[in-house]
Amino acid sequence: MALKIVKGSIDRMFDKNLQDLVRGIRNHKEDEAKYISTCIDEIKQELKQDNIAVKANAVCKLTYLQMLGYDVSWAAFNIVEVMSSSKFTYKRIGYLAASQCFHESTDVIMLTTNQIRKDLSSPNQYDTGVALTGLSCFVTPDLARDLANDIMTLMSHTKPYIRKKAVLIMYKVFLKYPESLRPAFPRLKEKLEDPDPGVQSAAVNVICELARRNPKNYLSLAPLFFKLMTSSTNNWVLIKIIKLFGALTPLEPRLGKKLIEPLTNLIHSTSAMSLLYECVNTVIAVLISLSSGMPNHSASIQLCVQKLRILIEDSDQNLKYLGLLAMSKILKTHPKSVQSHKDLILQCLDDKDESIRLRALDLLYGMVSKKNLMEIVKKLMLHVDKAEGTTYRDELLTKIIDICSQSNYQYITNFEWYISILVELTRLEGTRHGHLIASQMLDVAIRVKAIRAFAVAQMATLLDNAHLLTGNTQRNGICEVLYAAAWICGEFSEHLENPMQTLEAMLRPKVATLPGHIQAVYVQNSAKLFATVLKSQEGDTDSTTTQEASQLMIDRLPLFVQSANLEVQERASCILQLVKYIQKLQQKDVEVAEEVCALFAGELNPVAPKAQKKVPVPEGLDLDAWINEPPSESESEDEQPKAIFTKEEPKHSRPRHTEVDEKELARRREARKQEQANNPFYIKASPSSQKVYQDTSGVEHIPVVQIDLSVPLKVPGLPMSDQYVKLEEERRQKVRAEKKKKEKKKRKEKRSGRGRKHDSGPESEEDIAPAHMVDIVTEEMPENALPSDDDERDPSDPHKALDIDLDKPLADNEKLPVRSHRAVEAQKSPVEDGERENAASQEPKKKSSKDKKEKKKDKDRDRKKSKEEKKKKKHKHEEKEEDLLGGQMEEPVVQSEETSEVAALPTSSSAEEVATVAAAEAAPAPGAPSVTAPDSEPDEPKDTEMEPKSSKHKKKKQKKEKEDKEKKKKKHHHHHRHSDAGGEESVQNGTVEEEEPLPPMSNYCLLAENSYIKMMKEDADEVCDIQGNLQDGSQVVVSVIFENKCESFLKSMEFNVLDSLNSKLQRPEGSGPHDGLVVPFQLPPGVSNEARFVFTVQSIVMPQKLKGTLTFIVKNEDSSTHEKLDFKLHFTCTSYLITTPCYSDAFAKLLESGDLKSSSIRLEGVNMPFHHLLARICFHHHFSVVERIDSCASMYSRSIQGHHVCLLVKTSAQTVSIDAKCDEPTLLGNVLDEIKQTFSQC
Amino acid sequence: MIKAILIFNNHGKPRLIRFYQYFAEDMQQQIIRETFHLVSKRDDNVCNFLEGGSLIGGSDYKLIYRHYATLYFVFCVDSSESELGILDLIQVFVETLDKCFENVCELDLIFHMDKVHYILQEVVMGGMVLETNMNEIVAQVEVQNRLEKSEGGLSAAPARAVSAVKNMNLPEIPRNINIGDINIKVPSLSPF
């Protein structure tokens, strides 16, 4: 053995380690790729070896290569091997590699579940830590679901190092498995007040992340956070909390009011810039949320702006940047306070740091007003000229356009100025944003009717000078502008001064070098121009111009007919033929202008960008219904093989896919509607949508004010926007002068002695009248569009799933899935949890070694013992039966049948027999069959899934045999082990954790029965709040199985309990204190079902008995009778205990604390193996084993109200002594009595 | 949330990459190249925040970086992180490296990528800040290193010896060259 290790390490020293690899790569700079490929070959060899050290070394090197960009996913399995090494050194290497290269679609991840679980429960905190760290990087929905409960347990680990990691990773678990959020949240909340600052910080971190996405669900935590904020001194935590408040205040303005004061104090007191900055940020958020209600916070705004100014003026570029960033937030609600710092911001535009310039630009966006727009844009235009580097210049360009076009051109008073700005921007070299300028030109020309004449003139000039734009190939982006220019000139050609000249410009041969889509627009619009020319010459006797025009068309168009672009070619050839025909008609002196114009008649209106989305689905239209018969099965099967070669679609994208389909459908439907509307043969049901458009727009009726004559309409060449700035200034002065005059007059009339503030003071926004009234055509929406504001949220956002109400009490079905080998126990989680916990914690406590071999010895010993026993009872077993685990493993599959058959047993026997069997069950004898609630967990443990399903039938038979045996056993009244239950050795998977063989147990006992019905109950205590404090109410859940024993149908079952002072049945709201609860199902003959009832309990120190009645209707074919069944519910004190894991050091501390009262009992004549005894206490009384040494064990449990119960169990010969300590002596006494009873019954 | 942590040198060679969101290897390399391109052309006296990495993140994400001698430490974070806080965190991380490696330099990161990862794991976990207290981080790292040493024990001794011999046989031990300008200079910690 030792030799092997030494040999392995000698082998190892000739392998390259990570340092050698790095050195090698550095020495092979020329042929690095080749060197690495030989290294990878070596690594592959190393991975084939058995020595884990060699493997780990190889994996370590792979992690390095992964960083260099090499795909190492082929080694995923080896990584898992290294992860499962028992040595921390290798485990750490494995987990690091996994965290670097595993992801959701790595298939070996599913093999890691058990390994990770084992590491999580490892006694070495660093094993656990490494597993948590690794898991945080590659957690998948499956892992999250399977491990959520284990991680949740770790959140209460004794070591803060583990606690903080467990708390943090919960966020990842929530993201992958949103169902875990509600059950885990109470504990997470608890961690906000953890004594360790690191854990506290982690909890704050997680809740902040959660709350950022769905703030409204976390409003109830505000008081807690408020407390933390005023008490914490950790800046990191403070920053997080303050950020969180920033997210919460918009939802709860009252919170904001409370926050202002402490935040202001912090702003004044803190020296940490990061904290100061976040405070300012949150104050801003508060102010925004209060902006409507509270006028007297101007002091706070001033404080913020003042502090921000200090930041912006700081020499530290970081602070300057952040100052500007925060400033832009104030801007939205308090633009005035920011505008006073315009100088500072404009100054930042000159900063050498691009990030800062961009931030300043952002601010400018919000700072513009009608008054200063022209001035600011002028400054920006200067920067555009100066800017070096295209990205920044492009950014400037888009910002100018954004600033001008924001909120529907709100701040533009003079559109001529804007058009000239746009035209000026076309002179920018090498911009990528030609299309942006083009769309602005189109938008303005279409929507601002008054500007069309001017725009057309400008565009005509642009077209004339097109060579300037297209001359340089580098300027390609800008030629998009020509697209807009050509379209505007064509569409609004009636405004053209000289259409002939423009027509000529549009048909120049050079146009053929433009991109295809622009050429197409040229061709189409030349036809429009042609129509205009014809129309304008109509009345004239002299027809030379028109003939010239058609000749021009006929001469130039063939160039486009030859175009390689389909669109251009098609349009050109169409129009060419048309013009030829018109020419023919002209020669015959036929008046064609009207007809030609009719080709292009009608006006285009802009459509709102969201219009398409808002088309409502017509009533009665089911988009999911098949229009045609669905394709036959065989067809889909034919398609199946294809999927082998194409990558299968990931699961999560599916719903989205269908949504796209729906959208597509809606689009098609809309298109069809349009088509129908245009189709004269289609009988329209309602006024056509087009008609509605024309009716509603109604802009024609608004009188358009004449354009101010002081503005020259005809600008020779390209206009300079600067002119407008001057003109505007003059105009405003004029207006102001007039106003002053009027005011003076007024004042003279009034003769009041008012100050002359008005004259020098800046004019207010309203004073600035636009140069000319502009009616901006509003965007059109489809008829009966749905008003909605839910357009923004992305359906694929993972955080959407976390929008969960956390304040609702936890429902039963929300419990986290608990690992277990036996599905039998899966649904009774609290109890089984305990057993599992116990089994898990037992292993690490064996100090000597937790080697499997050791354990096997243990098991063998047990087995021998049991064999001896068996021999005594003259039960002979086959060899196969040795495997006890096998027997247990199979049970989940059989469980449901068992339930019914066990229950069916008494039915067939006489009344007395029923009673005895029931009694035997009530006191869970070792041989008692395990009975479960029928509602099985959706996710069965993987272990059972691995079993071949064909074995099911066999098991049924075996089970029947078992039943028989059990009957015998009861007669003999012997205590013996249930090891004979499972006959067959099941396939033992390597990943299955070994568990000590335990007899199956059940907590179900007979409640009451009569000839019609039988009730069995199990009380699983479930506490609403895991903390189990009284404020949140302590609850006990009672599961009752109802079984119909007669031939009739049972219905209208009502479950009622006479409430005592202490315990109350929880009834739905609105029902009286004596009303029964309707059982939510009916029972056909022979069927059983389970219902759960929740009781509220106040004091838990004493056992309780509650009287109750079940009323129901027995329905035969011919008659129905009313029946009732009385029962007594016995709440033992144990049912108030919840299994809580405890670590030995915490346990020791607890015992030392001296707060606990002690008591003890002795049990005589207990004849069972010690671990059975422990298991029984764990199972029936909800304890967990803290530590076990030989025949002595310490156990722990906690009541739902937080009482600690500690046991020290010792056994010698057949005597068991239990020393117990608890902080509530009455409770302890009762629990001990109950334990005594349990053992006296067996 | 922190989306990625990248460390690369002045030539764009990655020294440590840690993505908290899955990207394929070639995409990771592209991101490193793009980030390097964005960061390297910035002067040292401009701000440490950068918007507009197109490959990673989107509008909500920022690059926050610090430049130490030959290395860039870049964190890609979303808006839930405090910008100045992350800057301090980078500082804490580098100071921790400095303590763990005793006068850290680029070569330490080159040859001990795994160790740097282990240190980082104590600072950031799954994209969330785990610990900001340097003493705590150093303490945890040291305990784990001791654990590793104790496990190695006898069996690791030959390998260590060989490694030492290998180092001796090399014509130059890289650590001795350029030690002056390759050292990461750790400026004093700003108030946090």
PDB file of C-alpha atoms in Angstrom, chain A residues 165 291 300 305 369 378 585 678 700 1005 1157 1209:
ATOM      1  CA  LYS A 165     -20.917  30.758   1.498  1.00  0.00           C
ATOM      2  CA  SER A 291     -41.211  64.824  -6.363  1.00  0.00           C
ATOM      3  CA  SER A 300     -31.923  68.000   0.192  1.00  0.00           C
ATOM      4  CA  VAL A 305     -26.285  68.874  -6.167  1.00  0.00           C
ATOM      5  CA  SER A 369     -34.938  73.506 -23.076  1.00  0.00           C
ATOM      6  CA  LYS A 378     -24.102  74.817 -31.596  1.00  0.00           C
ATOM      7  CA  LEU A 585     -49.842  59.720 -75.859  1.00  0.00           C
ATOM      8  CA  ASN A 678     -57.996  46.638 -50.127  1.00  0.00           C
ATOM      9  CA  GLU A 700     -55.956  68.969 -42.276  1.00  0.00           C
ATOM     10  CA  CYS A1005     -51.647   5.089  13.254  1.00  0.00           C
ATOM     11  CA  LYS A1157     -33.046  21.392  33.417  1.00  0.00           C
ATOM     12  CA  VAL A1209     -28.639   7.627  25.501  1.00  0.00           C
TER      13      VAL A1209
END
